[in-house]
Each structure stands twice: as C-alpha cells, then as structure tokens.
Amino acid sequence: MALVLYSSKTNKNAFKTLIVAEYAGVKVELAANFEMGVTNKTPEFIKMNPIGKIPVLQTPDGPVFESNAIARYVARLTDNALYGSSLIDYAHIEQWIDFSTLEIDANLVSWYRPRTGRAPYLPPAEEAAISALKRGLAALDSHLASNTYLVGHSVTLADIILTSNLYLGFTNLLTKSFTSEFPHVERYFWTLVNQPNFKKILGEVKQTESVPPVQSAKKPEPKKEAKSKKDEAKKEAKKEAPKPAKAEAEEEEEEEAPKPKPKNPLDLLPPSKMILDEWKRLYSNTKTNFREVAIKGFWDMYDPEGYSLWFCDYKYNDENTVSFVTLNKVGGFLQRMDLARKYAFGKMLVIGSEPPFKVKGLWLFRGQEIPQFVIDECYDMELYDWKKVDLSDEAQKERVNQMIEDAEPFEGEALLDAKCFK
C-alpha cells in the first residue's frame, strides 16, 4: 500500500513530508480529488483525525496526523542522514524542530491568521506576536552566523521543518525590509529553497512585497428577497428620517477609535533634565576633541536621579575563540536590545588581539535599575554580569569615559572592535 497524504497542494505543513520523502527516497502520493472543507469533514476522514485537520498520512499500519509526526515517520522509513549521525545530533535536531514550532511557526501563524480573517484582529496581540517572532529570528540568526545548516554539515529533518515554516512567512508576511535585519536567516532560507529536493516541491519561491491588509470583520449582507409592491409602498411610507451627520460621525469615530496602548513604566517616571536624544546627537556629531566636547557634554547632561549607568561583563569569555563569531554575538545582542532604544544608550567593546576575546559593555538606562521589560524580553541579559557604576569612585567614572570614547589600549589590551547602541 502506497503512502497517501491527505492535504491541499499548497499547505506548508504538507511540504514538510513531501520534501522529507524526496530526501528519504520514499513514495508519498497526495490524495486524489482532495477538497478542503469537504473531504476533511467526511466520516472516513474523521476516523483518521478526530478534529478534521490536515495533513493526515495513510500508512499500511494506520493513519498518522500532525505534520511534524508525519515528517518524522517518513524520515525513519529508510536509512538516511536526516536524523544526523549521533545521539547528540538527534537531540539537536529535535531541539531545533521544537524551536521552529514554538518560536517561529506559532508566532507567524498568530500574525497571519487575523490578517486573513481567520481570527479576530487585535493590534496588541499582533505586536506581541511580531516581537516574539523577532526574538526567535534573532536567536536563529546568531546560530546561523557560524553554521550553514541547523545541525552538522548537511540538510536534516530540522532544516526541512524550519524552512517549511519560514516559507509561510517569506511568501506572505516577511518583506525584504523586515528580513534584512536577519541576514543569516535570509541566506539560510534562500539556500535551502533552491536545493533540488526543496525546489521540486516548492517551485520558484518569491518573497512577499507587502503584509496583507487586515480583512474587514463585517459579515456579508444576506441577499434581499423580492418584495411585493404593497411591501414597497409600506417601506416608502415608513422611511426613517436620516440620522444627523454629527451622530453618524460620532458612531463612526466610536467604532474606529483605537484603544490606548498601555504606557511603559519608564514613561511614568518623573521628568529628567537629561534629554537622551540630545546626548546621542552630540555623541554622533563629535568627530574631534572627543574628550573636551562629547565626554564633557555627557557629564553636563547626565541626570543621576533620572538615569543610571551599568557595566556588563560577558560570563563566558573563554568561549570567544573565533573573532567573527564573537562580533556576531555582540551584534545580535544589540539587535535584540532594539526594544529599549528609546530608553538606553550602550557601548560594547570586544577586547584582545588574540583569542579568547573579552566582551565588556557600558549601558545608560532610564531609571535607577535595569528596566524589567529588557530583562524579560532580551535573553542575552543573563549572559552578562551587571554592576551599577558608583560615580563617587573616580576610577569607575574614568572607566566610563574610556568606554564611551573607545580608548585604546583599554585596560592594557587592544580593541578588536567597539559597537555603539544609540
């Protein structure tokens, strides 16, 4: 008995199994005459999957549903490299399958379904999904900065499942301006979709140029039945006076007025004399006499009641043995700090002429503590030891000056690179 996949031809969850089948050399046929909304409602289909969802794979030993489970089943039918060559490979492949499902696919679907009228559209929910998706993509981008594939040096089941999930995003939601923030993810996706076994199933893949507009939630009006002339006459006689224009406008305004967004707790702090954007402009525009202009200007502007300064030291410097990987690690951190741009300024130094390289930083935050939303949303924070700057200590104050101006040597060592968050 051949393996039969019940699904539509364009379902990205079906792509997982079909691509796996190409790599595994397994014959999988799409069910003939499958019609979504009809076939999957029949008693025969419900026996295969009680909730009527696709895809479902019919096997000689019975049906299998859930796309990742189906892909795993097909991958194991032959001797191939889709599960790696060791136990740790297997664990890492399963790790990235879970990551792909929970961090990428779930957030793409949460963004996509309301836009296409399949779920209620709630702007705060969309913002949360996009923020979580960016966090997942940033973590993925960091991993792919030094890896061609997710695990090992060839395509595995994890790559097939992740690429199938990304396919939904790249073709429907993720414009070039969005994905350009994640260059290694871009390289990875286009490399995979152009592999022969992928291309055979996916065809030519084109990136979307726009995000779908939100579909109207209004239901279509029911068809009006033909009315008798008597009814029409009654209707004419009982015509209601039109609503005043003001009332119509008020109704429309009430329907369309967006709910106010909850304020960030940092916006509720007492006003500060330090205007962060003015400091950032001074920093960016000072090209000469940096100490006399920018550093002096910083301390003139600095408000110790409204802001606080923090040193950070990477906990695992012994791992920083490859320069470009270390630089990408820091770059990824700064990218994930984007959510704090309104409330923070930072300098990150990569120190040393030979590995292992040291990573140290200086951060200016609004308020007296590191903002809680930054700790919650940016997982890199826990990779650093944080120490509040004691401004009564002249040595610490001088260290702040040196980090702001990229002084070299820094603490007796050469600077490999200095990055600024502003």
PDB file of C-alpha atoms in Angstrom, residues 322-333 350 359 416-419:
ATOM      1  CA  VAL A 322      36.659  32.941  16.891  1.00  0.00           C
ATOM      2  CA  SER A 323      36.661  36.685  16.194  1.00  0.00           C
ATOM      3  CA  PHE A 324      33.743  36.892  13.722  1.00  0.00           C
ATOM      4  CA  VAL A 325      31.552  34.652  15.897  1.00  0.00           C
ATOM      5  CA  THR A 326      32.267  36.879  18.900  1.00  0.00           C
ATOM      6  CA  LEU A 327      31.443  40.003  16.881  1.00  0.00           C
ATOM      7  CA  ASN A 328      28.206  38.417  15.628  1.00  0.00           C
ATOM      8  CA  LYS A 329      27.300  37.508  19.196  1.00  0.00           C
ATOM      9  CA  VAL A 330      27.614  41.141  20.256  1.00  0.00           C
ATOM     10  CA  GLY A 331      25.796  42.344  17.144  1.00  0.00           C
ATOM     11  CA  GLY A 332      22.901  40.001  17.876  1.00  0.00           C
ATOM     12  CA  PHE A 333      22.702  41.320  21.439  1.00  0.00           C
ATOM     13  CA  VAL A 350      35.428  43.360  22.101  1.00  0.00           C
ATOM     14  CA  VAL A 359      33.391  41.314  25.831  1.00  0.00           C
ATOM     15  CA  LEU A 416      39.206  44.269  18.374  1.00  0.00           C
ATOM     16  CA  ASP A 417      36.009  46.240  17.863  1.00  0.00           C
ATOM     17  CA  ALA A 418      33.694  48.741  19.558  1.00  0.00           C
ATOM     18  CA  LYS A 419      29.965  48.874  18.877  1.00  0.00           C
TER      19      LYS A 419
END
